[in-house]
mmCIF file of C-alpha atoms in Angstrom:
data_model
loop_
_atom_site.group_PDB
_atom_site.id
_atom_site.type_symbol
_atom_site.label_atom_id
_atom_site.label_comp_id
_atom_site.label_asym_id
_atom_site.label_seq_id
_atom_site.Cartn_x
_atom_site.Cartn_y
_atom_site.Cartn_z
ATOM 1 C CA MET A 1 22.597 -20.723 -33.987
ATOM 2 C CA ASP A 2 24.570 -24.065 -33.337
ATOM 3 C CA LYS A 3 27.822 -23.677 -35.239
ATOM 4 C CA ALA A 4 29.018 -26.888 -34.066
ATOM 5 C CA LEU A 5 26.038 -28.625 -35.883
ATOM 6 C CA VAL A 6 26.579 -26.075 -38.832
ATOM 7 C CA ARG A 7 30.340 -27.162 -39.000
ATOM 8 C CA GLN A 8 29.311 -30.867 -38.713
ATOM 9 C CA ARG A 9 26.520 -30.687 -41.565
ATOM 10 C CA PHE A 10 29.094 -29.005 -44.028
ATOM 11 C CA ARG A 11 31.753 -31.329 -43.490
ATOM 12 C CA LYS A 12 29.353 -34.251 -43.994
ATOM 13 C CA ALA A 13 28.265 -32.519 -47.168
ATOM 14 C CA GLY A 14 31.596 -32.637 -48.382
ATOM 15 C CA ALA A 15 32.033 -33.525 -52.482
ATOM 16 C CA GLN A 16 27.992 -33.328 -52.223
ATOM 17 C CA TYR A 17 28.064 -29.762 -51.696
ATOM 18 C CA THR A 18 29.961 -28.943 -55.134
ATOM 19 C CA GLN A 19 27.649 -30.996 -57.065
ATOM 20 C CA GLN A 20 24.442 -29.627 -55.197
ATOM 21 C CA ALA A 21 25.212 -26.105 -54.840
ATOM 22 C CA GLN A 22 24.731 -25.017 -58.121
ATOM 23 C CA VAL A 23 23.416 -21.358 -57.187
ATOM 24 C CA GLN A 24 26.408 -20.785 -55.185
ATOM 25 C CA GLN A 25 28.720 -21.710 -57.632
ATOM 26 C CA GLN A 26 27.118 -19.145 -60.109
ATOM 27 C CA MET A 27 27.157 -16.718 -57.320
ATOM 28 C CA ALA A 28 30.773 -17.034 -56.753
ATOM 29 C CA LYS A 29 31.615 -16.828 -60.516
ATOM 30 C CA GLN A 30 29.296 -13.394 -60.889
ATOM 31 C CA LEU A 31 30.819 -11.999 -57.679
ATOM 32 C CA TRP A 32 34.195 -12.606 -59.144
ATOM 33 C CA GLN A 33 32.954 -10.544 -62.287
ATOM 34 C CA TYR A 34 31.959 -7.749 -60.096
ATOM 35 C CA ALA A 35 35.059 -7.876 -58.308
ATOM 36 C CA GLU A 36 37.177 -7.485 -61.239
ATOM 37 C CA GLN A 37 35.286 -4.438 -62.114
ATOM 38 C CA PHE A 38 35.643 -2.409 -58.904
ATOM 39 C CA VAL A 39 38.595 -3.665 -56.771
ATOM 40 C CA PRO A 40 42.030 -2.895 -57.672
ATOM 41 C CA ALA A 41 43.950 -6.012 -57.365
ATOM 42 C CA PRO A 42 45.135 -6.584 -53.664
ATOM 43 C CA GLN A 43 48.057 -8.280 -52.228
ATOM 44 C CA ARG A 44 46.664 -9.248 -49.061
ATOM 45 C CA VAL A 45 43.203 -11.061 -48.814
ATOM 46 C CA LEU A 46 40.754 -12.568 -46.170
ATOM 47 C CA GLU A 47 38.240 -14.802 -47.305
ATOM 48 C CA ILE A 48 35.407 -15.721 -44.825
ATOM 49 C CA GLY A 49 33.379 -18.793 -45.307
ATOM 50 C CA CYS A 50 35.535 -20.303 -48.217
ATOM 51 C CA GLY A 51 33.975 -23.827 -48.039
ATOM 52 C CA GLN A 52 35.385 -26.033 -51.034
ATOM 53 C CA GLY A 53 36.949 -22.988 -52.739
ATOM 54 C CA GLY A 54 34.098 -22.039 -54.972
ATOM 55 C CA PHE A 55 35.339 -18.470 -54.881
ATOM 56 C CA THR A 56 38.913 -19.206 -53.807
ATOM 57 C CA GLN A 57 39.646 -20.453 -57.180
ATOM 58 C CA TYR A 58 39.132 -17.225 -58.424
ATOM 59 C CA LEU A 59 41.837 -15.446 -56.257
ATOM 60 C CA ARG A 60 44.448 -16.250 -58.492
ATOM 61 C CA GLY A 61 42.788 -13.924 -61.018
ATOM 62 C CA TRP A 62 44.458 -10.971 -58.925
ATOM 63 C CA PRO A 63 48.360 -11.101 -60.080
ATOM 64 C CA PRO A 64 49.855 -8.970 -57.402
ATOM 65 C CA LEU A 65 48.323 -11.537 -54.510
ATOM 66 C CA GLN A 66 50.836 -12.310 -52.078
ATOM 67 C CA HIS A 67 49.096 -13.451 -49.010
ATOM 68 C CA VAL A 68 45.697 -15.121 -48.405
ATOM 69 C CA VAL A 69 44.128 -15.893 -44.992
ATOM 70 C CA LEU A 70 41.099 -18.988 -45.459
ATOM 71 C CA ASN A 71 38.331 -19.057 -42.968
ATOM 72 C CA ASP A 72 35.542 -21.620 -42.614
ATOM 73 C CA LEU A 73 34.155 -23.697 -39.600
ATOM 74 C CA TYR A 74 35.949 -26.549 -41.571
ATOM 75 C CA LEU A 75 38.762 -26.195 -43.957
ATOM 76 C CA PRO A 76 39.667 -28.954 -46.689
ATOM 77 C CA ARG A 77 43.054 -27.575 -46.476
ATOM 78 C CA GLU A 78 44.957 -29.912 -49.104
ATOM 79 C CA ALA A 79 41.884 -29.165 -51.623
ATOM 80 C CA LEU A 80 42.304 -25.314 -51.184
ATOM 81 C CA GLN A 81 45.921 -24.990 -51.630
ATOM 82 C CA ALA A 82 45.731 -26.447 -54.934
ATOM 83 C CA LEU A 83 43.487 -23.763 -56.361
ATOM 84 C CA LEU A 84 46.174 -21.189 -55.440
ATOM 85 C CA PRO A 85 49.649 -20.071 -57.213
ATOM 86 C CA ASN A 86 52.626 -21.788 -55.283
ATOM 87 C CA ASP A 87 53.966 -18.408 -54.422
ATOM 88 C CA VAL A 88 51.136 -17.039 -52.641
ATOM 89 C CA GLU A 89 51.563 -17.554 -48.662
ATOM 90 C CA VAL A 90 47.873 -19.188 -47.629
ATOM 91 C CA HIS A 91 47.303 -19.329 -43.797
ATOM 92 C CA TYR A 92 44.440 -21.022 -42.431
ATOM 93 C CA ALA A 93 42.070 -19.834 -39.854
ATOM 94 C CA GLU A 94 39.596 -22.697 -39.091
ATOM 95 C CA GLY A 95 36.879 -21.575 -36.793
ATOM 96 C CA ASP A 96 33.876 -19.001 -35.960
ATOM 97 C CA ILE A 97 35.025 -15.886 -37.679
ATOM 98 C CA GLU A 98 33.252 -13.956 -35.032
ATOM 99 C CA THR A 99 35.285 -15.378 -32.293
ATOM 100 C CA LEU A 100 38.841 -15.575 -34.067
ATOM 101 C CA ALA A 101 41.441 -12.896 -34.177
ATOM 102 C CA LEU A 102 41.557 -11.047 -37.396
ATOM 103 C CA PRO A 103 44.588 -10.367 -39.421
ATOM 104 C CA SER A 104 45.552 -6.643 -39.707
ATOM 105 C CA GLY A 105 46.588 -4.850 -42.882
ATOM 106 C CA ILE A 106 44.278 -6.431 -45.231
ATOM 107 C CA ASP A 107 43.463 -5.110 -48.685
ATOM 108 C CA ALA A 108 40.252 -6.686 -49.482
ATOM 109 C CA VAL A 109 37.658 -9.221 -47.387
ATOM 110 C CA VAL A 110 35.815 -11.370 -49.474
ATOM 111 C CA SER A 111 32.601 -13.654 -48.265
ATOM 112 C CA ALA A 112 30.502 -15.684 -51.138
ATOM 113 C CA ALA A 113 27.452 -16.781 -49.988
ATOM 114 C CA SER A 114 28.182 -17.156 -46.443
ATOM 115 C CA MET A 115 27.392 -13.806 -44.366
ATOM 116 C CA GLN A 116 23.914 -15.301 -43.805
ATOM 117 C CA TRP A 117 25.693 -17.594 -41.277
ATOM 118 C CA LEU A 118 26.838 -14.814 -38.844
ATOM 119 C CA VAL A 119 24.997 -13.865 -35.375
ATOM 120 C CA ASP A 120 26.086 -10.353 -35.395
ATOM 121 C CA VAL A 121 26.592 -8.856 -38.457
ATOM 122 C CA PRO A 122 27.191 -5.237 -37.476
ATOM 123 C CA ARG A 123 29.833 -5.990 -35.004
ATOM 124 C CA LEU A 124 31.968 -8.208 -37.539
ATOM 125 C CA LEU A 125 31.862 -5.408 -40.049
ATOM 126 C CA GLN A 126 33.059 -3.250 -37.166
ATOM 127 C CA ARG A 127 35.943 -5.631 -36.876
ATOM 128 C CA LEU A 128 36.457 -5.961 -40.440
ATOM 129 C CA HIS A 129 36.920 -2.146 -40.910
ATOM 130 C CA ALA A 130 39.365 -2.114 -38.292
ATOM 131 C CA SER A 131 41.540 -4.903 -39.972
ATOM 132 C CA LEU A 132 41.148 -3.183 -43.428
ATOM 133 C CA ASN A 133 43.705 -0.873 -45.068
ATOM 134 C CA VAL A 134 42.151 2.649 -45.846
ATOM 135 C CA GLY A 135 40.789 2.175 -49.215
ATOM 136 C CA GLY A 136 40.405 -1.549 -48.690
ATOM 137 C CA HIS A 137 37.101 -3.502 -50.015
ATOM 138 C CA VAL A 138 34.870 -6.235 -48.936
ATOM 139 C CA VAL A 139 33.359 -8.160 -51.501
ATOM 140 C CA LEU A 140 30.214 -9.958 -50.587
ATOM 141 C CA SER A 141 27.434 -12.012 -51.606
ATOM 142 C CA THR A 142 24.765 -13.303 -49.274
ATOM 143 C CA PHE A 143 20.941 -14.026 -49.688
ATOM 144 C CA GLY A 144 18.062 -11.605 -49.266
ATOM 145 C CA PRO A 145 14.623 -12.348 -47.334
ATOM 146 C CA GLU A 146 12.983 -14.456 -50.278
ATOM 147 C CA GLN A 147 15.480 -16.995 -49.967
ATOM 148 C CA TYR A 148 14.009 -20.331 -49.169
ATOM 149 C CA HIS A 149 10.769 -18.821 -48.324
ATOM 150 C CA GLU A 150 8.890 -21.922 -49.237
ATOM 151 C CA ILE A 151 10.732 -23.874 -46.323
ATOM 152 C CA ARG A 152 10.310 -20.662 -43.983
ATOM 153 C CA GLN A 153 6.470 -20.476 -44.584
ATOM 154 C CA LEU A 154 5.910 -24.138 -44.012
ATOM 155 C CA THR A 155 8.397 -24.966 -40.987
ATOM 156 C CA GLY A 156 8.988 -21.515 -39.664
ATOM 157 C CA GLN A 157 12.520 -22.206 -39.777
ATOM 158 C CA GLY A 158 15.420 -20.295 -41.458
ATOM 159 C CA LEU A 159 18.142 -17.972 -40.994
ATOM 160 C CA GLN A 160 17.990 -14.013 -40.456
ATOM 161 C CA TYR A 161 18.499 -12.654 -44.031
ATOM 162 C CA TYR A 162 19.016 -9.065 -44.159
ATOM 163 C CA SER A 163 17.624 -6.989 -47.116
ATOM 164 C CA VAL A 164 19.243 -4.540 -49.461
ATOM 165 C CA PRO A 165 18.355 -1.649 -47.783
ATOM 166 C CA ASP A 166 19.555 -3.285 -44.467
ATOM 167 C CA TRP A 167 22.957 -4.033 -45.977
ATOM 168 C CA GLN A 168 23.405 -0.524 -47.254
ATOM 169 C CA ARG A 169 22.716 0.672 -43.929
ATOM 170 C CA LEU A 170 24.966 -1.565 -42.100
ATOM 171 C CA LEU A 171 27.979 -0.476 -44.258
ATOM 172 C CA SER A 172 27.152 3.053 -44.708
ATOM 173 C CA ALA A 173 28.676 3.836 -41.084
ATOM 174 C CA GLY A 174 32.248 3.001 -42.435
ATOM 175 C CA PHE A 175 32.247 2.206 -45.877
ATOM 176 C CA GLU A 176 31.352 4.008 -49.486
ATOM 177 C CA VAL A 177 29.298 1.160 -51.141
ATOM 178 C CA LEU A 178 30.205 0.597 -54.559
ATOM 179 C CA LEU A 179 28.031 -2.114 -55.966
ATOM 180 C CA VAL A 180 24.446 -3.647 -55.029
ATOM 181 C CA GLN A 181 22.779 -6.158 -56.799
ATOM 182 C CA GLN A 182 20.394 -8.844 -56.242
ATOM 183 C CA ALA A 183 18.020 -11.177 -58.078
ATOM 184 C CA GLN A 184 15.813 -13.994 -57.535
ATOM 185 C CA GLN A 185 15.893 -17.598 -59.023
ATOM 186 C CA ARG A 186 13.406 -20.442 -58.542
ATOM 187 C CA LEU A 187 14.817 -24.281 -59.123
ATOM 188 C CA TRP A 188 12.330 -27.012 -59.590
ATOM 189 C CA PHE A 189 12.716 -30.630 -57.959
ATOM 190 C CA ASP A 190 10.497 -33.562 -58.669
ATOM 191 C CA SER A 191 9.239 -33.636 -54.920
ATOM 192 C CA PRO A 192 9.583 -31.920 -51.649
ATOM 193 C CA TRP A 193 11.798 -34.783 -50.564
ATOM 194 C CA ASP A 194 14.212 -33.794 -53.225
ATOM 195 C CA VAL A 195 14.176 -30.262 -52.138
ATOM 196 C CA LEU A 196 15.108 -31.685 -48.710
ATOM 197 C CA LYS A 197 17.652 -33.848 -49.838
ATOM 198 C CA HIS A 198 19.157 -30.760 -51.991
ATOM 199 C CA LEU A 199 19.068 -28.796 -48.375
ATOM 200 C CA GLN A 200 20.913 -31.679 -46.757
ATOM 201 C CA HIS A 201 23.514 -31.898 -49.274
ATOM 202 C CA THR A 202 24.250 -28.085 -49.367
ATOM 203 C CA GLY A 203 24.604 -28.056 -45.340
ATOM 204 C CA VAL A 204 21.575 -25.848 -44.756
ATOM 205 C CA THR A 205 19.848 -28.478 -42.732
ATOM 206 C CA GLY A 206 22.475 -27.336 -39.944
ATOM 207 C CA ALA A 207 20.403 -24.066 -39.391
ATOM 208 C CA GLY A 208 17.542 -25.399 -37.647
ATOM 209 C CA GLN A 209 16.288 -27.560 -34.885
ATOM 210 C CA TRP A 210 13.158 -28.551 -37.041
ATOM 211 C CA GLN A 211 12.535 -32.418 -35.735
ATOM 212 C CA TRP A 212 11.117 -34.431 -38.363
ATOM 213 C CA ASN A 213 8.792 -37.493 -37.882
ATOM 214 C CA LYS A 214 6.357 -39.572 -40.508
ATOM 215 C CA ALA A 215 3.349 -37.624 -39.746
ATOM 216 C CA ARG A 216 5.163 -34.335 -39.998
ATOM 217 C CA LEU A 217 7.005 -35.089 -43.309
ATOM 218 C CA ARG A 218 3.365 -36.167 -44.897
ATOM 219 C CA THR A 219 2.072 -32.802 -43.873
ATOM 220 C CA PHE A 220 4.847 -30.909 -44.973
ATOM 221 C CA THR A 221 4.890 -33.058 -48.561
ATOM 222 C CA ALA A 222 1.197 -32.323 -48.903
ATOM 223 C CA GLN A 223 1.259 -28.672 -48.004
ATOM 224 C CA TYR A 224 4.490 -27.973 -50.064
ATOM 225 C CA VAL A 225 2.678 -29.487 -53.156
ATOM 226 C CA GLN A 226 -0.723 -27.598 -52.619
ATOM 227 C CA GLN A 227 1.265 -24.440 -52.297
ATOM 228 C CA TYR A 228 4.361 -24.319 -54.407
ATOM 229 C CA GLY A 229 3.685 -27.137 -57.028
ATOM 230 C CA ARG A 230 4.132 -26.402 -60.408
ATOM 231 C CA SER A 231 0.890 -28.527 -61.660
ATOM 232 C CA GLU A 232 -1.699 -30.730 -60.068
ATOM 233 C CA SER A 233 -0.476 -33.544 -62.384
ATOM 234 C CA ASP A 234 2.723 -34.151 -60.550
ATOM 235 C CA ASP A 235 4.569 -33.177 -57.461
ATOM 236 C CA VAL A 236 7.273 -31.129 -58.790
ATOM 237 C CA VAL A 237 7.813 -27.881 -56.571
ATOM 238 C CA SER A 238 9.944 -24.808 -56.624
ATOM 239 C CA LEU A 239 12.586 -23.300 -53.948
ATOM 240 C CA THR A 240 13.509 -19.671 -54.055
ATOM 241 C CA TYR A 241 17.129 -18.459 -54.020
ATOM 242 C CA HIS A 242 17.650 -14.518 -53.425
ATOM 243 C CA PRO A 243 21.206 -13.635 -54.082
ATOM 244 C CA ILE A 244 22.674 -10.447 -53.296
ATOM 245 C CA TYR A 245 25.835 -8.682 -54.301
ATOM 246 C CA LEU A 246 27.770 -5.890 -52.447
ATOM 247 C CA ILE A 247 31.260 -4.576 -52.732
ATOM 248 C CA ALA A 248 32.215 -1.537 -50.473
ATOM 249 C CA ARG A 249 35.347 0.603 -50.004
ATOM 250 C CA LYS A 250 36.783 1.558 -46.511
ATOM 251 C CA LYS A 251 36.273 5.276 -46.085
ATOM 252 C CA HIS A 252 39.387 7.765 -45.534
ATOM 253 C CA GLY A 253 39.394 9.055 -42.150
#
């Protein structure tokens, strides 16, 4: 994966991301509701892939919060700072979390809809385990194997999406899994072209190396409508989202 390209695409998406990424915003809210149930208020938090602050805005709901480390490939710092109380110490760790040094003594690691961008998930989980205090939590949302299956079937391009059993296996080595939930949701767009614009505005096009030309676009559009169209009377097509929510606690010993 070309993470420099991913960074460029997300930075370019900017405010468009907030407008278009409605599912991700819903996921952030749902993840926070789960976090409120399962995670005692932490003082030191690391957020991976904070983006425009879709989940960051909820961190103020943990009143004892003292220290936050915000990470992403690109960080809109002023916008993020405005989301947190003035008495919270905020550190910015811009760059690839898989290569950056991780903070120690963390009470909770949160990541909303960003773990799918990682190259080596098992390795990062090992490093996060070492960074967490005993009894600390990981609070994650990501996407499952049905995510964007229409695009992957038609182009052969896409990220690696772990299934729920995969995540349970990955976490079980060092964590006690407290919550696993998943769902599927289909969005409808007026045409395949609108699907591509939606993906562009949410930064997803940074994941693949698919090269478009007029002939390929015509073929893609025809196949998309044929296989995933709502009816024969229009070009309305579906795009599948497959959110997964996970909360786990670092084991003692």
